[in-house]
mmCIF file of C-alpha atoms in Angstrom:
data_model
loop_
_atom_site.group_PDB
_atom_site.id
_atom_site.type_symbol
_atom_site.label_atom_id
_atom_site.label_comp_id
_atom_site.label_asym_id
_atom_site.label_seq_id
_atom_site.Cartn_x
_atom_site.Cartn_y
_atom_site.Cartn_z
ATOM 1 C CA UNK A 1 -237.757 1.874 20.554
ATOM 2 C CA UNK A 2 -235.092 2.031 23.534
ATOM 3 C CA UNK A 3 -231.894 2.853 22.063
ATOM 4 C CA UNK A 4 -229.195 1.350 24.968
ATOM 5 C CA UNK A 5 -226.832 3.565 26.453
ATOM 6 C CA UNK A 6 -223.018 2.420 27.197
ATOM 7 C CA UNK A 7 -222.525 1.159 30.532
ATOM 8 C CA UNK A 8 -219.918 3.057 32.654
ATOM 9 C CA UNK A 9 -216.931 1.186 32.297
ATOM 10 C CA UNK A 10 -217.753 0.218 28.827
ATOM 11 C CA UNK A 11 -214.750 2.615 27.271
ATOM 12 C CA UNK A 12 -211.795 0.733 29.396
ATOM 13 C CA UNK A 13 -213.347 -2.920 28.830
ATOM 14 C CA UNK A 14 -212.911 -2.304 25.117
ATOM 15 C CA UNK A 15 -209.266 -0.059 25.965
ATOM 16 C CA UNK A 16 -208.831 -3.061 27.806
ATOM 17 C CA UNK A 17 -209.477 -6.204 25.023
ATOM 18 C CA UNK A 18 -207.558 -3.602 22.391
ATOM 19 C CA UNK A 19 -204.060 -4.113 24.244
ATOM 20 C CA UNK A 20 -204.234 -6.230 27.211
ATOM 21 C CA UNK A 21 -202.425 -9.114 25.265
ATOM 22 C CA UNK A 22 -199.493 -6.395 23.809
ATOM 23 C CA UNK A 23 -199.038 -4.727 27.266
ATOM 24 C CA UNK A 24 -198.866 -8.445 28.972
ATOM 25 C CA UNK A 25 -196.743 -9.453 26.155
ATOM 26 C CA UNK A 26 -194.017 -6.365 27.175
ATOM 27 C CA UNK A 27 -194.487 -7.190 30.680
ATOM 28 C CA UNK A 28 -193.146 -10.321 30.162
ATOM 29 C CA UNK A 29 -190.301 -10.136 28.565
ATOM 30 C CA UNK A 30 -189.307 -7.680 31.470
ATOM 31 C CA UNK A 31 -190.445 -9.856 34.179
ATOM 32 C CA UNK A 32 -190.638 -13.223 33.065
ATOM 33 C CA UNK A 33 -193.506 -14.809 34.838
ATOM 34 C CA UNK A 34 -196.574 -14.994 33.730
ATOM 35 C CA UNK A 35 -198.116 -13.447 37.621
ATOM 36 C CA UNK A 36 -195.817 -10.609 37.400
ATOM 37 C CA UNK A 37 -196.586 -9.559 34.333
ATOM 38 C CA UNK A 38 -200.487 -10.011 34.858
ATOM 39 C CA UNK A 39 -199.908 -7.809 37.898
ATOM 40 C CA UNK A 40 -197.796 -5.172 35.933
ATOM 41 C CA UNK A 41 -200.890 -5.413 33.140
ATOM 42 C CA UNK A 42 -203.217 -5.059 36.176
ATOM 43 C CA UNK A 43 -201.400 -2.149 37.411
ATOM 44 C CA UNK A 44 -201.041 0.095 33.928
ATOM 45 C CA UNK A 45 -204.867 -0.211 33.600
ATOM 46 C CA UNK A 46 -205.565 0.850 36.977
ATOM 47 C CA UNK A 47 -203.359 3.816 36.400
ATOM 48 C CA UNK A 48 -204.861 4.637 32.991
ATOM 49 C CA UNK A 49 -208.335 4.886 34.896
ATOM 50 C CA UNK A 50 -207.049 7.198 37.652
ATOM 51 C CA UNK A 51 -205.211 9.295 35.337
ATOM 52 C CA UNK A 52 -208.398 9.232 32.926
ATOM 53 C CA UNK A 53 -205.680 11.230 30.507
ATOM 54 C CA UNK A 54 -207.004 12.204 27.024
ATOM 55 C CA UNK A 55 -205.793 11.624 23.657
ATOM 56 C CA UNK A 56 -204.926 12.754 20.277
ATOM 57 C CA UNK A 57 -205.450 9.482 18.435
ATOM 58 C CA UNK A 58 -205.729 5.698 19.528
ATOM 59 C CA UNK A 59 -201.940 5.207 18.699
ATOM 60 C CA UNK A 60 -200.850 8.277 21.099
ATOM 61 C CA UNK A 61 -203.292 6.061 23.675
ATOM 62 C CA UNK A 62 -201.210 3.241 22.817
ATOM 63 C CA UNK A 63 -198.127 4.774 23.480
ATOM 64 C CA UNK A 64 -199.181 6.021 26.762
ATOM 65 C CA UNK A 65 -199.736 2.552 27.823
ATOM 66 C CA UNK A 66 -196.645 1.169 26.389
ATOM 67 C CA UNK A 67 -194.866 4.002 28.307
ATOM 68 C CA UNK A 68 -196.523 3.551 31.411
ATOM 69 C CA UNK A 69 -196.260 -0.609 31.753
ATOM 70 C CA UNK A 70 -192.311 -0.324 30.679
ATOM 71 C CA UNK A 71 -191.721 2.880 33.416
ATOM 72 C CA UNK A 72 -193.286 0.025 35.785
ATOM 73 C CA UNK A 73 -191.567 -2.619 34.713
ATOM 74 C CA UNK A 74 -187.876 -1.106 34.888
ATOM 75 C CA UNK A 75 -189.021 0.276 38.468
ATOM 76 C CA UNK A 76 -190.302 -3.134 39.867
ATOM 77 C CA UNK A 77 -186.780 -4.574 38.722
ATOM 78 C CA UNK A 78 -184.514 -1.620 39.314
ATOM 79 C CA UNK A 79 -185.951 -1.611 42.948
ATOM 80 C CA UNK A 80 -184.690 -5.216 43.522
ATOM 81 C CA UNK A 81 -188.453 -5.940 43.539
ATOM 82 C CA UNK A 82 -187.697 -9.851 42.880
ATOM 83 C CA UNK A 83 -184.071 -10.395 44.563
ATOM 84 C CA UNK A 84 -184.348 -13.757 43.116
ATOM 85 C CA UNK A 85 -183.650 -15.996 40.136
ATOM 86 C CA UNK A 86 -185.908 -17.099 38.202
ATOM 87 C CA UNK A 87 -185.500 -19.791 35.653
ATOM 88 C CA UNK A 88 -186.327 -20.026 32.076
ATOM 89 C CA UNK A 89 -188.087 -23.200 32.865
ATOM 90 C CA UNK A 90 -189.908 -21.929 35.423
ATOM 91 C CA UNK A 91 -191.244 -19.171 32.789
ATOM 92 C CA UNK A 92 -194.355 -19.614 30.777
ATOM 93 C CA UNK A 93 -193.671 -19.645 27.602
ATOM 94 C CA UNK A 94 -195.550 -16.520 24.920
ATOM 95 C CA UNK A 95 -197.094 -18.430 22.278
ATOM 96 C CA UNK A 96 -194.702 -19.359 19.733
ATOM 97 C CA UNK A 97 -195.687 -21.508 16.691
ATOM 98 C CA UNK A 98 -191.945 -23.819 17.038
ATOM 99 C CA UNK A 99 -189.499 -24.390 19.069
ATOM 100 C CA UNK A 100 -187.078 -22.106 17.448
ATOM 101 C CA UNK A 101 -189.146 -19.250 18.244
ATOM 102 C CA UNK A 102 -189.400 -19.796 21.813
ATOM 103 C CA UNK A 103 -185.863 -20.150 21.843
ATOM 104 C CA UNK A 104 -185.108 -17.243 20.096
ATOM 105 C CA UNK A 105 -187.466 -15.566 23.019
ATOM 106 C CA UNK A 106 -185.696 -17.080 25.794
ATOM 107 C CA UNK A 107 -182.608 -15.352 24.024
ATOM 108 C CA UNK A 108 -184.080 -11.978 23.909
ATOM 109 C CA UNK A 109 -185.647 -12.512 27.500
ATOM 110 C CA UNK A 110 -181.868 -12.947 28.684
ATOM 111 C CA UNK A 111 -180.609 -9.318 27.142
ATOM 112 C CA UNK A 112 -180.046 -6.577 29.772
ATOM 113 C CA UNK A 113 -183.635 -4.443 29.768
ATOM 114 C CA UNK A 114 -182.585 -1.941 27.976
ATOM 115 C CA UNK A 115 -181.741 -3.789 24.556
ATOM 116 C CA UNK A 116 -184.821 -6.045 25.573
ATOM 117 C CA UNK A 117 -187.297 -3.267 25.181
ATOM 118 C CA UNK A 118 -185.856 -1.969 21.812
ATOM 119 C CA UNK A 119 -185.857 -5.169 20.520
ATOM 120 C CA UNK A 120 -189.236 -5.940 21.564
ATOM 121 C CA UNK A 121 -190.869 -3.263 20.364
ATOM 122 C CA UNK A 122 -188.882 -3.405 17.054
ATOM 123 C CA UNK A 123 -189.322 -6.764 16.243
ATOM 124 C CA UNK A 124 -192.565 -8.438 18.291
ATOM 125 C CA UNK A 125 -194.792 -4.993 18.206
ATOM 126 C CA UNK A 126 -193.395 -3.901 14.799
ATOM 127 C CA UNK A 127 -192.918 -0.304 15.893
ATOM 128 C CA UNK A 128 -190.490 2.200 13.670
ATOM 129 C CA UNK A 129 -187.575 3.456 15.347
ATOM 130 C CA UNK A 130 -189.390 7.377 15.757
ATOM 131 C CA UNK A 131 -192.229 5.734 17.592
ATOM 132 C CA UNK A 132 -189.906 3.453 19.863
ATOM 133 C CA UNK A 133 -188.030 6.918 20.446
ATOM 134 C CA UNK A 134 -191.237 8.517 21.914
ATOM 135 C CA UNK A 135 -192.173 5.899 24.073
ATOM 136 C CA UNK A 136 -189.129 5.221 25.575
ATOM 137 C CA UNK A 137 -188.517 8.620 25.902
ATOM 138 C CA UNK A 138 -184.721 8.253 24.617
ATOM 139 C CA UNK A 139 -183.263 9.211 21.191
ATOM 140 C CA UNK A 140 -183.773 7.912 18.012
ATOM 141 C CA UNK A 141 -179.944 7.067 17.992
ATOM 142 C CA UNK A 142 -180.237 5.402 21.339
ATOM 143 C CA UNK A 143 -182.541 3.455 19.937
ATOM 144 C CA UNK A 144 -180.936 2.774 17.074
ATOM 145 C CA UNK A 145 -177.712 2.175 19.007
ATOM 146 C CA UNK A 146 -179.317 -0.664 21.727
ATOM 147 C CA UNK A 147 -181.260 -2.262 18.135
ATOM 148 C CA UNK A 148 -177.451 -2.344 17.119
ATOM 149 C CA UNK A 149 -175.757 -3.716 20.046
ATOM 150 C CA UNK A 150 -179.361 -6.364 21.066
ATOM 151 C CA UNK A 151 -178.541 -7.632 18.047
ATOM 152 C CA UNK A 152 -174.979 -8.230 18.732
ATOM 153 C CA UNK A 153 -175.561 -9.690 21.299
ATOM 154 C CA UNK A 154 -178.127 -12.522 19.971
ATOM 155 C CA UNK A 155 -175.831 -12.859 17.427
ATOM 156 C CA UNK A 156 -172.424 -14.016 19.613
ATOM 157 C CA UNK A 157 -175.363 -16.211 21.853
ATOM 158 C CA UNK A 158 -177.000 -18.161 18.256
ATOM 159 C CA UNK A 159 -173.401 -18.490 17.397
ATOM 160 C CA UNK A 160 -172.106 -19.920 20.305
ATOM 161 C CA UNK A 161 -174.878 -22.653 20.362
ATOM 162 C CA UNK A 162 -173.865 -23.491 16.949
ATOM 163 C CA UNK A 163 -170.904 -24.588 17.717
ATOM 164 C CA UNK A 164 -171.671 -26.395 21.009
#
């Protein structure tokens, strides 16, 4: 009887198929096209194998990759890495299941990064505010504090289309 041995690799294909869809899904609301945020996906795996870090559980490995993809993110658009804009059209849409979800989307794609993240992870991951804390690496009342004012902010934009 052979008994068959992983293949090397084997560990990051199945890291990979855990959260490939939830870091691409972060990468896009911080980019907003679909080949950006495949390369920014691309990117956090690659480090995750050179870094070959170890961890406590398989949500502190989660974390780490949250953590690393958003880090990228904010640097590729802090750095003016697209001086360019790019239109919602032009955007691939995350599957929604109607059209008031992608629109809601689009409306949280259009806050400034910093309440986009928070609200991301908050409502589309489902993260608590303590975990959203770690990742981001800011305090739970900053977090609590962007959730507050993202919020505000989709609020004034739903309630201006209203009453257009």
């Amino acid at each position: 009887m052979q008994r068959s041995l992983p293949e090397p690799g084997d560990h990051v294909m199945n890291i990979y198929e855990a959260y490939a869809d939830t870091l691409f899904r972060i990468a896009m609301v911080h980019l907003g096209r679909r080949e950006d945020a495949e390369e920014a996906t691309q990117d956090t795996f690659i480090k995750f194998i050179e870094k070959a870090p170890t961890f406590n559980d398989a949500e502190h490995q989660k974390a780490w990759l949250i953590r690393v993809i958003t880090n990228h993110c904010k640097s590729l658009v802090g750095r003016g890495w697209r001086k360019r804009e790019v239109k919602l059209e032009e955007t691939d849409p995350l599957t929604t299941d109607s059209p008031e979800d992608q629109a809601l989307i689009e409306l949280v794609r259009s806050l400034p990064v910093k309440y986009r993240s928070v609200v991301h992870l908050f409502y589309y991951e489902d993260y608590p505010v303590r975990e959203i804390s770690d990742i981001l690496q800011i305090s739970e009342s900053a977090v609590k504090m962007r959730l507050k004012r993202g919020r505000q902010l989709l609020k004034l934009e739903l309630e201006g289309e209203e009453h257009q």
